[in-house]
Tab-separated table of C-alpha atoms in Angstrom:
chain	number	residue	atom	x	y	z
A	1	UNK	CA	0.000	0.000	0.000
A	2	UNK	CA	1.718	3.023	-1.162
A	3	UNK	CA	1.266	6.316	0.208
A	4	UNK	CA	0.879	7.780	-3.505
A	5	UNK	CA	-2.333	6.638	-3.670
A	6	UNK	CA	-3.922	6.411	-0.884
A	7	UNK	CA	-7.374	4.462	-0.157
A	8	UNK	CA	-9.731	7.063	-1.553
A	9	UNK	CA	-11.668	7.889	1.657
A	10	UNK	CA	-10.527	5.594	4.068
A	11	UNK	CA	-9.411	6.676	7.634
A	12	UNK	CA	-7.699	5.174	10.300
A	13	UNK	CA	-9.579	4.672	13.615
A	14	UNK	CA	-6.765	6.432	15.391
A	15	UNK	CA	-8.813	9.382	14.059
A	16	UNK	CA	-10.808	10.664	17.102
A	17	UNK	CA	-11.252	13.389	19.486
A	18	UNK	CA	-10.449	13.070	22.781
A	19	UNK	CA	-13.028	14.996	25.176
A	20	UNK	CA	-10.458	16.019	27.454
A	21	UNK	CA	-7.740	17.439	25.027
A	22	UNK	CA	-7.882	20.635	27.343
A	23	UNK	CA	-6.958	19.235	29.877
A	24	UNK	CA	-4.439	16.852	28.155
A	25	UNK	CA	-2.441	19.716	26.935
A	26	UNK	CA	-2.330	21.187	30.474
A	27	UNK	CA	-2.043	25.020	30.382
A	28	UNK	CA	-0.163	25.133	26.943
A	29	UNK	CA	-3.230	25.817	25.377
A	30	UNK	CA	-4.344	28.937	27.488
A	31	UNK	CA	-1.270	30.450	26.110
A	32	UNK	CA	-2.864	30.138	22.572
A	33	UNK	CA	-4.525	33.053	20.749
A	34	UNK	CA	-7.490	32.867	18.949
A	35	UNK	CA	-7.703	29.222	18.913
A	36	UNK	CA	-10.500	27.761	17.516
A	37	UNK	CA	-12.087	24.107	16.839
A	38	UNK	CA	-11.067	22.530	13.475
A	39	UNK	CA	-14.121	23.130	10.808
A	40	UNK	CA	-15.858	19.515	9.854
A	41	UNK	CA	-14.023	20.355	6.396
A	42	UNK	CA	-10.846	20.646	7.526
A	43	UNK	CA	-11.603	17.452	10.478
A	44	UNK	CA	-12.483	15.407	7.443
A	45	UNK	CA	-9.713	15.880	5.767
A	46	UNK	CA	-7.430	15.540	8.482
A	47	UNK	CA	-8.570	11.932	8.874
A	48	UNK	CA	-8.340	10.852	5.150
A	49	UNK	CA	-4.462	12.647	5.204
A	50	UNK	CA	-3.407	10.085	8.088
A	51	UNK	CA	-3.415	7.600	4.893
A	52	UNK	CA	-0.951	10.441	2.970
A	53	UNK	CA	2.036	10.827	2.659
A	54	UNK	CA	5.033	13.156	0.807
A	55	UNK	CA	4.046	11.910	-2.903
A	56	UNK	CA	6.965	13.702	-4.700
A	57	UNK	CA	9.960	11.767	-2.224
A	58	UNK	CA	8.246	8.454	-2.225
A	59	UNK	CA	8.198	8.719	-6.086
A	60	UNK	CA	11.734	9.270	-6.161
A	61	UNK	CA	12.449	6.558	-2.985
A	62	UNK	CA	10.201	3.708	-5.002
A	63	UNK	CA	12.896	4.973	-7.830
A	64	UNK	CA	15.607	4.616	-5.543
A	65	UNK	CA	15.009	1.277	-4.133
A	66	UNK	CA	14.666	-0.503	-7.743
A	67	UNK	CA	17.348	0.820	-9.265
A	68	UNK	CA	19.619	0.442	-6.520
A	69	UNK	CA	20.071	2.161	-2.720
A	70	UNK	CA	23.421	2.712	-2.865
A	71	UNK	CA	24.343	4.016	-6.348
A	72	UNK	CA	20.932	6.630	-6.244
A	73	UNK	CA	21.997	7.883	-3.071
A	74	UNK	CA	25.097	9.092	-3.876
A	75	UNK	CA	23.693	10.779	-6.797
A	76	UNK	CA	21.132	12.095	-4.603
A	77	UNK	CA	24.085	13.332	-2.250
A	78	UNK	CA	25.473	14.846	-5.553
A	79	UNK	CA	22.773	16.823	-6.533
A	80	UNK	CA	21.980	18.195	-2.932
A	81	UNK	CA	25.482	19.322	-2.129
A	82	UNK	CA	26.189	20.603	-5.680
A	83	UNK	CA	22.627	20.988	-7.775
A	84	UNK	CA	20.673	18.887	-10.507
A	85	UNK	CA	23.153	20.327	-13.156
A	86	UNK	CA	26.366	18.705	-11.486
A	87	UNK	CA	25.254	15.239	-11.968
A	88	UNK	CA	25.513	13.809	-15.663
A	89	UNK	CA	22.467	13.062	-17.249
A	90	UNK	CA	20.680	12.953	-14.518
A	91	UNK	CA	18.264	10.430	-14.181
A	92	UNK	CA	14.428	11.415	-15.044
A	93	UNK	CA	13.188	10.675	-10.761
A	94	UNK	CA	15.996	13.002	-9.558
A	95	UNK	CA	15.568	15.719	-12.036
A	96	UNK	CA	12.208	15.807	-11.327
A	97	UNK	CA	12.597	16.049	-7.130
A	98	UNK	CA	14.944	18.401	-7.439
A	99	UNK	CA	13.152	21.013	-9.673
A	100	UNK	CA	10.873	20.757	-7.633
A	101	UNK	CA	12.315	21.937	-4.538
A	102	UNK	CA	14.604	24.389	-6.525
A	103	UNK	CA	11.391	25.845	-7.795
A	104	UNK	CA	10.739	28.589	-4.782
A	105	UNK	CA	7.155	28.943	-4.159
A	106	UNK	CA	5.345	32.013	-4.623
A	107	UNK	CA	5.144	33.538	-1.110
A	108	UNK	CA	8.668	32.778	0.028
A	109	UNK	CA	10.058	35.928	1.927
A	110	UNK	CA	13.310	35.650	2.151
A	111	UNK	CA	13.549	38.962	5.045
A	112	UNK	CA	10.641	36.669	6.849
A	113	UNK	CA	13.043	33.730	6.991
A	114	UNK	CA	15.731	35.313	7.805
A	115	UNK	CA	14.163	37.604	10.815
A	116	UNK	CA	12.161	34.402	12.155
A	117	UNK	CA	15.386	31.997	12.443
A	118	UNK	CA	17.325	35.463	14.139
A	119	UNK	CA	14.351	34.578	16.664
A	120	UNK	CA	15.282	31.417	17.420
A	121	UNK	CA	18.763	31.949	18.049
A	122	UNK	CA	17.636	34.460	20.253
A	123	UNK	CA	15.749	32.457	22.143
A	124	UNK	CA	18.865	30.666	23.430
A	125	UNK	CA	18.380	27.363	25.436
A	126	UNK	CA	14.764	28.708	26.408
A	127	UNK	CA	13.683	27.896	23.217
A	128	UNK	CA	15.913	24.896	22.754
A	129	UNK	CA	14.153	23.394	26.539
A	130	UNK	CA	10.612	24.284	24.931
A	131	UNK	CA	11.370	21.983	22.267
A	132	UNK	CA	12.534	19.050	24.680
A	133	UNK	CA	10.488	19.537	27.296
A	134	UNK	CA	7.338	20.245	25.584
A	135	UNK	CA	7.152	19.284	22.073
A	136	UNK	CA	9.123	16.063	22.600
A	137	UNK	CA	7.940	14.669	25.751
A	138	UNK	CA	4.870	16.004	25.372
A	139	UNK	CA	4.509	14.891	21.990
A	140	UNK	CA	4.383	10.879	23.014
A	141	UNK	CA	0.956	11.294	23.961
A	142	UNK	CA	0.746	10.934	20.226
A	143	UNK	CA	0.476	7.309	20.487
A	144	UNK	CA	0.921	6.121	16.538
A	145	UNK	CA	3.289	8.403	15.831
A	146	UNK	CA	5.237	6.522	19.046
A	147	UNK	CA	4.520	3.621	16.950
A	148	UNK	CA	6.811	4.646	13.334
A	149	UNK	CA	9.791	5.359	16.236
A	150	UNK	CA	9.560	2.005	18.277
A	151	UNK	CA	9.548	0.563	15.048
A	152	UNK	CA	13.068	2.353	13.616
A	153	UNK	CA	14.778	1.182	16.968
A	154	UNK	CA	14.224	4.573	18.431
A	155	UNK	CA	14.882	3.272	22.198
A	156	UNK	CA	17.903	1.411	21.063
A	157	UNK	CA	19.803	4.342	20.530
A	158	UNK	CA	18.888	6.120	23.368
A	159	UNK	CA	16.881	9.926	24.031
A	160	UNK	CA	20.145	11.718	24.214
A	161	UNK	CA	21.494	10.977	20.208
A	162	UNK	CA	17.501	10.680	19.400
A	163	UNK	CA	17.001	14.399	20.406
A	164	UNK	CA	20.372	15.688	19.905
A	165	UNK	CA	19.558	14.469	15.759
A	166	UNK	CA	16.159	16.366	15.948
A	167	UNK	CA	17.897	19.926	17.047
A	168	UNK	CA	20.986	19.618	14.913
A	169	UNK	CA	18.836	19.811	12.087
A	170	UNK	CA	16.522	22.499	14.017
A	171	UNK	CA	19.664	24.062	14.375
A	172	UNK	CA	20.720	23.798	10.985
A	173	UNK	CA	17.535	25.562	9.737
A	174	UNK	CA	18.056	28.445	12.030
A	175	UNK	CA	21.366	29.584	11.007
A	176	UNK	CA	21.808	32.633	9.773
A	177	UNK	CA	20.948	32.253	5.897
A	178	UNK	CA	20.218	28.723	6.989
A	179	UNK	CA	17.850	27.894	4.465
A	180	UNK	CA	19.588	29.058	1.485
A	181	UNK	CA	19.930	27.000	-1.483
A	182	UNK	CA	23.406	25.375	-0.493
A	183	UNK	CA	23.613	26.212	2.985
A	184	UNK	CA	22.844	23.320	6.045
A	185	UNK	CA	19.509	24.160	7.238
A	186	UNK	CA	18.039	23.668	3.229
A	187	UNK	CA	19.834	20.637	2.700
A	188	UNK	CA	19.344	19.080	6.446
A	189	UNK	CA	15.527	19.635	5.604
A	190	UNK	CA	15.877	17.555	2.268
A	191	UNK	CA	17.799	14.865	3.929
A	192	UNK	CA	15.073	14.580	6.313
A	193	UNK	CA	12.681	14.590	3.695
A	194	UNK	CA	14.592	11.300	1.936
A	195	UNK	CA	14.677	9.963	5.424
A	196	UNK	CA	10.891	9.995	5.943
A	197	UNK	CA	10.009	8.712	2.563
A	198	UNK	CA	12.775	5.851	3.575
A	199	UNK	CA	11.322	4.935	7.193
A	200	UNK	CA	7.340	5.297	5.750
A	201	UNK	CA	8.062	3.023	2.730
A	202	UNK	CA	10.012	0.686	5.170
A	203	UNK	CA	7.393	0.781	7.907
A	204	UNK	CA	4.789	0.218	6.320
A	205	UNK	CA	5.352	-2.933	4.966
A	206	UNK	CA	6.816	-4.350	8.648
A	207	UNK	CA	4.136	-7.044	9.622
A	208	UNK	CA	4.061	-5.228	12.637
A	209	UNK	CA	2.233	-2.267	11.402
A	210	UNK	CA	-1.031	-1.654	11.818
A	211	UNK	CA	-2.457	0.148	8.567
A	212	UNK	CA	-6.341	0.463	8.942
A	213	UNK	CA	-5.804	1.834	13.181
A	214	UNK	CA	-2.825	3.834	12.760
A	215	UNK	CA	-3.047	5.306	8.938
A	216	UNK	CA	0.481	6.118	7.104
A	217	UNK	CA	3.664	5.938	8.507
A	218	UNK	CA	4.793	10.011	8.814
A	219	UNK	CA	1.675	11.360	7.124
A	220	UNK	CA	0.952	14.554	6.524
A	221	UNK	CA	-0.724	15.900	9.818
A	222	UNK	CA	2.189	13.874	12.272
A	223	UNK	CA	4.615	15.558	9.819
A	224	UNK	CA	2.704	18.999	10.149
A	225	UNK	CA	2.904	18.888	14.252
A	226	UNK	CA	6.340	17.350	14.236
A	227	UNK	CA	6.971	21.016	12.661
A	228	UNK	CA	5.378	23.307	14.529
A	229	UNK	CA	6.191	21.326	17.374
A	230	UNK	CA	10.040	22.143	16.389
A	231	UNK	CA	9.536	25.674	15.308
A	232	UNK	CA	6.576	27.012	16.668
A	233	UNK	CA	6.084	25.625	20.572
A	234	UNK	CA	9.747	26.515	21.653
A	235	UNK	CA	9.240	30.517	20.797
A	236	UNK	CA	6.141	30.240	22.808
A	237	UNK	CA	7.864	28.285	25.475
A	238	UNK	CA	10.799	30.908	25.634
A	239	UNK	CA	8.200	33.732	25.533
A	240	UNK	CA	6.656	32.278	29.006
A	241	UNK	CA	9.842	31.800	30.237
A	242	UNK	CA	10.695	35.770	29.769
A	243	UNK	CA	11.680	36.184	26.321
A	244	UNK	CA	10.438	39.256	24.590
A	245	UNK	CA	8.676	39.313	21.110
A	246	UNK	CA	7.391	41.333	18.698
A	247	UNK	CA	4.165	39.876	16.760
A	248	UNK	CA	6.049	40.840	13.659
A	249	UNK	CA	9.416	38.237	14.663
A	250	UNK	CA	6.462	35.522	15.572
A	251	UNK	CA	5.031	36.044	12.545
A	252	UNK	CA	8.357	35.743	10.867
A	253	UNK	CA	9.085	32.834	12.792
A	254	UNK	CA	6.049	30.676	11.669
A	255	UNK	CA	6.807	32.006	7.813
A	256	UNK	CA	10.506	30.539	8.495
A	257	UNK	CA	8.710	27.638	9.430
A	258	UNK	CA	6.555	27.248	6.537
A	259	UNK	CA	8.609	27.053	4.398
A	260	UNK	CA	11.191	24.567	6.030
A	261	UNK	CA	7.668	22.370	5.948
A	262	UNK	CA	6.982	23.085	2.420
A	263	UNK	CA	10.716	21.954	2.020
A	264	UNK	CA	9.911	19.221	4.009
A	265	UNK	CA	7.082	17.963	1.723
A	266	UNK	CA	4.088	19.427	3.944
A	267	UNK	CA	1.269	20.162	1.790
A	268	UNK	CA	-0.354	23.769	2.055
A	269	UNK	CA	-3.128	22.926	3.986
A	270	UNK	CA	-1.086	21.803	6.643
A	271	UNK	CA	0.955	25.206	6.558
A	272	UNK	CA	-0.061	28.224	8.707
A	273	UNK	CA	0.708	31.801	7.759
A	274	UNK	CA	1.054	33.356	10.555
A	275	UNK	CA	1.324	32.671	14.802
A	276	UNK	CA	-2.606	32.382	15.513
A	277	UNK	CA	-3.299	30.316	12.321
A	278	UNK	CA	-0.141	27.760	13.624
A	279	UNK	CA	-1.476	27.600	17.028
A	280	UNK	CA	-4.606	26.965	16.251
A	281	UNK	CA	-3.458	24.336	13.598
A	282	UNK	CA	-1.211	22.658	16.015
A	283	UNK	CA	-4.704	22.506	18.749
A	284	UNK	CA	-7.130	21.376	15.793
A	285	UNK	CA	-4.358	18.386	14.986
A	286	UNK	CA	-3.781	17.636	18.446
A	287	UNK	CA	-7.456	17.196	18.995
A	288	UNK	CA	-7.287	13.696	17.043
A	289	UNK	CA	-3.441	12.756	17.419
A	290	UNK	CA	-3.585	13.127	21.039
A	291	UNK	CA	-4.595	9.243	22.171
A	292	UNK	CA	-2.331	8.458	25.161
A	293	UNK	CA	-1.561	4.459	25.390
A	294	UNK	CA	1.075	2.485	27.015
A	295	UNK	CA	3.761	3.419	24.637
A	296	UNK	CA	3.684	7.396	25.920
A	297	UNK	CA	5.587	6.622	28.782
A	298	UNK	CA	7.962	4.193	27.127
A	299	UNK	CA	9.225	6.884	24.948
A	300	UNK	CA	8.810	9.754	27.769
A	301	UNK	CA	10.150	8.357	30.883
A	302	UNK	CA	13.809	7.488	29.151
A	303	UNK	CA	13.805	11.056	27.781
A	304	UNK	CA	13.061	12.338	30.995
A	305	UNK	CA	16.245	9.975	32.879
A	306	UNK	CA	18.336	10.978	30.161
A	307	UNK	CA	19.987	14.003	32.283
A	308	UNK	CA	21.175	11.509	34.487
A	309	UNK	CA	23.508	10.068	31.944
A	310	UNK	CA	25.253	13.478	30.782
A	311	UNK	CA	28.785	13.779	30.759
A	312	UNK	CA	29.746	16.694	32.642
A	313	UNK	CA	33.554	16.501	34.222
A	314	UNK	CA	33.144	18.472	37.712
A	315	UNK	CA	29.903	18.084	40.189
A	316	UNK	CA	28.036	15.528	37.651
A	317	UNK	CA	25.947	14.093	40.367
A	318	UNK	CA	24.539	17.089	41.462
A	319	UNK	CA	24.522	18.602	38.146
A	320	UNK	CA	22.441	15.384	36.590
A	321	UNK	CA	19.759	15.292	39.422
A	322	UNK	CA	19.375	19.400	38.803
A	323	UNK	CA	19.119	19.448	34.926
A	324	UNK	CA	16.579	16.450	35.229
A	325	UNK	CA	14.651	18.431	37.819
A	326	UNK	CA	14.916	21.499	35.882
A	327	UNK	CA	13.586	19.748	32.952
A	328	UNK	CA	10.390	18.214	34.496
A	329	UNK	CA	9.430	21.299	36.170
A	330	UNK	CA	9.205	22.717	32.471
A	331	UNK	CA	7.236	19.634	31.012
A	332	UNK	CA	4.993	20.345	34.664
A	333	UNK	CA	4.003	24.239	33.835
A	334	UNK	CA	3.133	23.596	30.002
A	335	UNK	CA	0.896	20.099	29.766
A	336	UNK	CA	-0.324	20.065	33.477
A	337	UNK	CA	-0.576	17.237	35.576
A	338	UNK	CA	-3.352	15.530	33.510
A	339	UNK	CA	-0.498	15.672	30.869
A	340	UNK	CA	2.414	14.167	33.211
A	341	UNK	CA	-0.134	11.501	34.102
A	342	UNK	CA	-0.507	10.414	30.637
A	343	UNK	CA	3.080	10.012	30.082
A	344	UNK	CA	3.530	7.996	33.301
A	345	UNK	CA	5.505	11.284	34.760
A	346	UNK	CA	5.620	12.380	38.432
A	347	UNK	CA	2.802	14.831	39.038
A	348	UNK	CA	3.804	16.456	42.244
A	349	UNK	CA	6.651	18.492	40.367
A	350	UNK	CA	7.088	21.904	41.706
A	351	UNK	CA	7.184	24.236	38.490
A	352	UNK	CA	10.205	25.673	39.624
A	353	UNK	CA	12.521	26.681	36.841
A	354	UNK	CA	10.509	28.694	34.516
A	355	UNK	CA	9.670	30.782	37.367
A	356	UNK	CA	12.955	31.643	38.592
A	357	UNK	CA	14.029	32.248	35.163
A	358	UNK	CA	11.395	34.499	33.783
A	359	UNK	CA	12.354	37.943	35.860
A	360	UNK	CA	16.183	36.918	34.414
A	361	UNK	CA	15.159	36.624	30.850
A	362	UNK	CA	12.643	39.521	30.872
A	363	UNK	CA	15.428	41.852	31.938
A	364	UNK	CA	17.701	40.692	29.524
A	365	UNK	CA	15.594	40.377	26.372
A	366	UNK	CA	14.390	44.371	27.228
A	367	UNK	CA	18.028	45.240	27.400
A	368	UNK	CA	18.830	43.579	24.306
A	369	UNK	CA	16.011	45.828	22.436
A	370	UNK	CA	17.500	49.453	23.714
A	371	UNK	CA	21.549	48.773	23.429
A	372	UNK	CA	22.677	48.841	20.248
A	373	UNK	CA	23.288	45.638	18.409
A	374	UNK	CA	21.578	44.208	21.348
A	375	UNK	CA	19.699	41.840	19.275
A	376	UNK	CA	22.587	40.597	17.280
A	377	UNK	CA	24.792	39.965	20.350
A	378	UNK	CA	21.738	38.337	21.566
A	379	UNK	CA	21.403	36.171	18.338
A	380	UNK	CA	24.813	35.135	18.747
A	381	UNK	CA	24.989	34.279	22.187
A	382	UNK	CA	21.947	32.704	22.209
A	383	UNK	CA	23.369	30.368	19.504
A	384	UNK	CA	26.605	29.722	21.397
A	385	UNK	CA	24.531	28.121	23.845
A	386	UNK	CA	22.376	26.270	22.004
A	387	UNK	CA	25.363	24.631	20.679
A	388	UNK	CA	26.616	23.741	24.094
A	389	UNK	CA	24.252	21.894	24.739
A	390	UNK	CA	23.507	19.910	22.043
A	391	UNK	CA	27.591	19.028	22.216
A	392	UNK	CA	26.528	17.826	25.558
A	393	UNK	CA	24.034	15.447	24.522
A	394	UNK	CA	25.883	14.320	21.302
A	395	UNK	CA	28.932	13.590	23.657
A	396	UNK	CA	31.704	12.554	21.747
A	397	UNK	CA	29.791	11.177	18.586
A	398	UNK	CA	28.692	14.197	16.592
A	399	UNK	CA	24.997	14.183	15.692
A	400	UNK	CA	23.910	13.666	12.307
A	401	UNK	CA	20.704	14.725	10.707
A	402	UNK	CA	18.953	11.061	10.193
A	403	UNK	CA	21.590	9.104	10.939
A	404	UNK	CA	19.601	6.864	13.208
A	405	UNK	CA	16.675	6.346	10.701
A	406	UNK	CA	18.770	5.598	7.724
A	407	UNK	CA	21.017	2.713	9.308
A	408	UNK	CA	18.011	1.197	10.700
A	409	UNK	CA	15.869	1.265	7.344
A	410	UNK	CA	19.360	0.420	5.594
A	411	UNK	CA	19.602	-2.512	7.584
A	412	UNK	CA	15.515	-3.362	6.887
A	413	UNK	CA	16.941	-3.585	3.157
């Protein structure tokens, strides 16, 4: 069953609201504007697009695996790195992906892009915490999406590499100029893109998946959250936390976000244009991927031990037991204790760390507005840091953008 062509009206029973989705996403939604419940249009069409997926890549990834993995990647690798020109007589599938992402797309705003991803670096670890704490963790409540990672080995190679993979590349796309043609953050984005059309055509066919409850490996409303999750829910994490921002930046921000989906292979629909039409997107999806089961707190409870295992040099007990505190009492303030509760996480946590934080950040973030270059030595601190830390969880082995996916889909071939 290819994702192609899907089953022309058929959707997945995993396709369902939950009556307490409020609650579920604790007080995350409050800080929301303007949200609103998904139209029956729009509800119906989320449930037939858990059976699509990213035609274009899986096109070119059928392609790939017939004529042969390791010869079409390398010309794939070519043509990424170097453009569809540099590679000799280039093969009909590849020419074809290509112009199509070389092709910009009407509404791209290049200033947008580049002011939303300043945003982000910014935002420092604040930002970078938002998108552990709360879009990760919180994100296993999505119980079939929890399915396409046990299934890739996801918990064999531990939280640490898992997440430190996810913010290279989130990383990648904020750099400054990130998402130009030849830069990291536009080809990290394509490389993901091969990576999902690898794990959903590899998946799916795994007797272990269940097609008619759990729709399309990496469709096109798990792919949609995934993004905003990445992009959108750590600016509004850092903003809580103290972080000051202009509607204009946030706006900016979910542009620079659109189009590192439509890169991504995120259809339109799925794409917001500005911060209340992503927030209220990222509610109306959550609304039917937000089914809780047993496999939420095998994904979140190793995520939230993985602190434990860092490798500072001086004080690393103390150090451990404080970042894992500090990290729960994040994941506490934004989904709630309804939301801890689904992922099998300690309730009682004290809330602790945003708050002491917030009077901090608010007084820097207004000085950074009124010195000059304030935001730019902002920007680049702020980046500094977020490397820092992902060089802690990476530890010696550097991360790289799908390298856990592709060796275990490799290894399914």
């Amino acid at each position: 069953m290819g994702s192609a062509s899907p089953i022309e009206g058929f959707v997945p029973s995993r396709h369902r609201a939950s009556p307490d989705v409020q609650r579920m996403l604790g007080l995350l939604h409050r800080f929301m504007p303007g949200v609103r419940p998904p139209s029956s249009e729009l509800w119906e069409r989320m449930g037939r697009d858990f059976m699509r997926g990213d035609e274009p890549v899986d096109r070119l990834v059928e392609w790939m695996a017939a004529t042969g993995m390791r010869e079409t990647r390398a010309l794939f690798e070519q043509a990424l790195e170097r453009g569809i020109d540099a590679v000799g007589d280039a093969p009909a599938p590849l020419r074809e992906f290509f112009s199509g992402i070389d092709a910009l797309p009407a509404w791209l705003d290049r200033d947008k892009v580049e002011l939303g991803a300043e945003l982000h670096r910014r935002g420092g670890v604040a930002g970078t915490y938002g998108g552990r704490d709360v879009a990760l963790v919180g994100g296993y409540q999505a119980s079939a999406f929890n399915k396409t990672l046990l299934l890739t080995g996801a918990l064999e190679k531990g939280p640490a590499r898992r997440f430190a993979e996810t913010l290279r590349w989130a990383l990648d796309t904020t750099a400054a100029n990130g998402m130009d043609r030849f830069e990291a953050g536009f080809k990290s984005t394509v490389r993901v893109r091969l990576i999902h059309g690898l794990v959903r055509r590899h998946v799916q066919r795994l007797p272990a998946w269940r097609m008619e409850e759990w729709g399309l490996p990496i469709n096109q409303p798990d792919m949609a959250a995934t993004l905003l999750g990445a992009l959108v829910v750590p600016l509004l994490v850092a903003r809580v936390m103290g972080m000051v921002q202009t509607r204009e930046e946030r706006n900016a921000a979910v542009h620079h976000a659109r189009y590192v989906g439509w890169l991504m292979g995120v259809e339109e629909i799925w794409l917001p244009n500005d911060e209340t039409e992503a927030m209220t997107l990222l509610t109306q999806i959550l609304l039917s991927i937000a089914n809780p089961d047993e496999s939420s707190a095998q994904m979140a409870l190793p995520m939230v031990d993985e602190p434990l295992g860092r490798p500072y040099r001086r004080f690393a007990a103390i150090r451990r037991r404080l970042d894992r505190s500090k990290h729960l009492s994040i994941s506490r303030l934004f989904l709630g204790r309804r939301g801890m509760r689904n992922l099998g996480l300690p309730q009682g946590v004290v809330p602790w760390y945003p708050l002491l934080v917030m009077p901090f950040n608010l007084a820097y973030h207004v000085a950074t507005r009124f010195l000059p270059g304030g935001k730019a030595r902002a920007a680049r601190r702020g980046r500094r840091a977020q490397e820092r830390f992902l060089a802690l969880l990476s530890g010696d082995q550097a991360a790289t953008v799908g390298g856990m996916a592709t060796s275990t889909v490799h290894a399914g071939h």
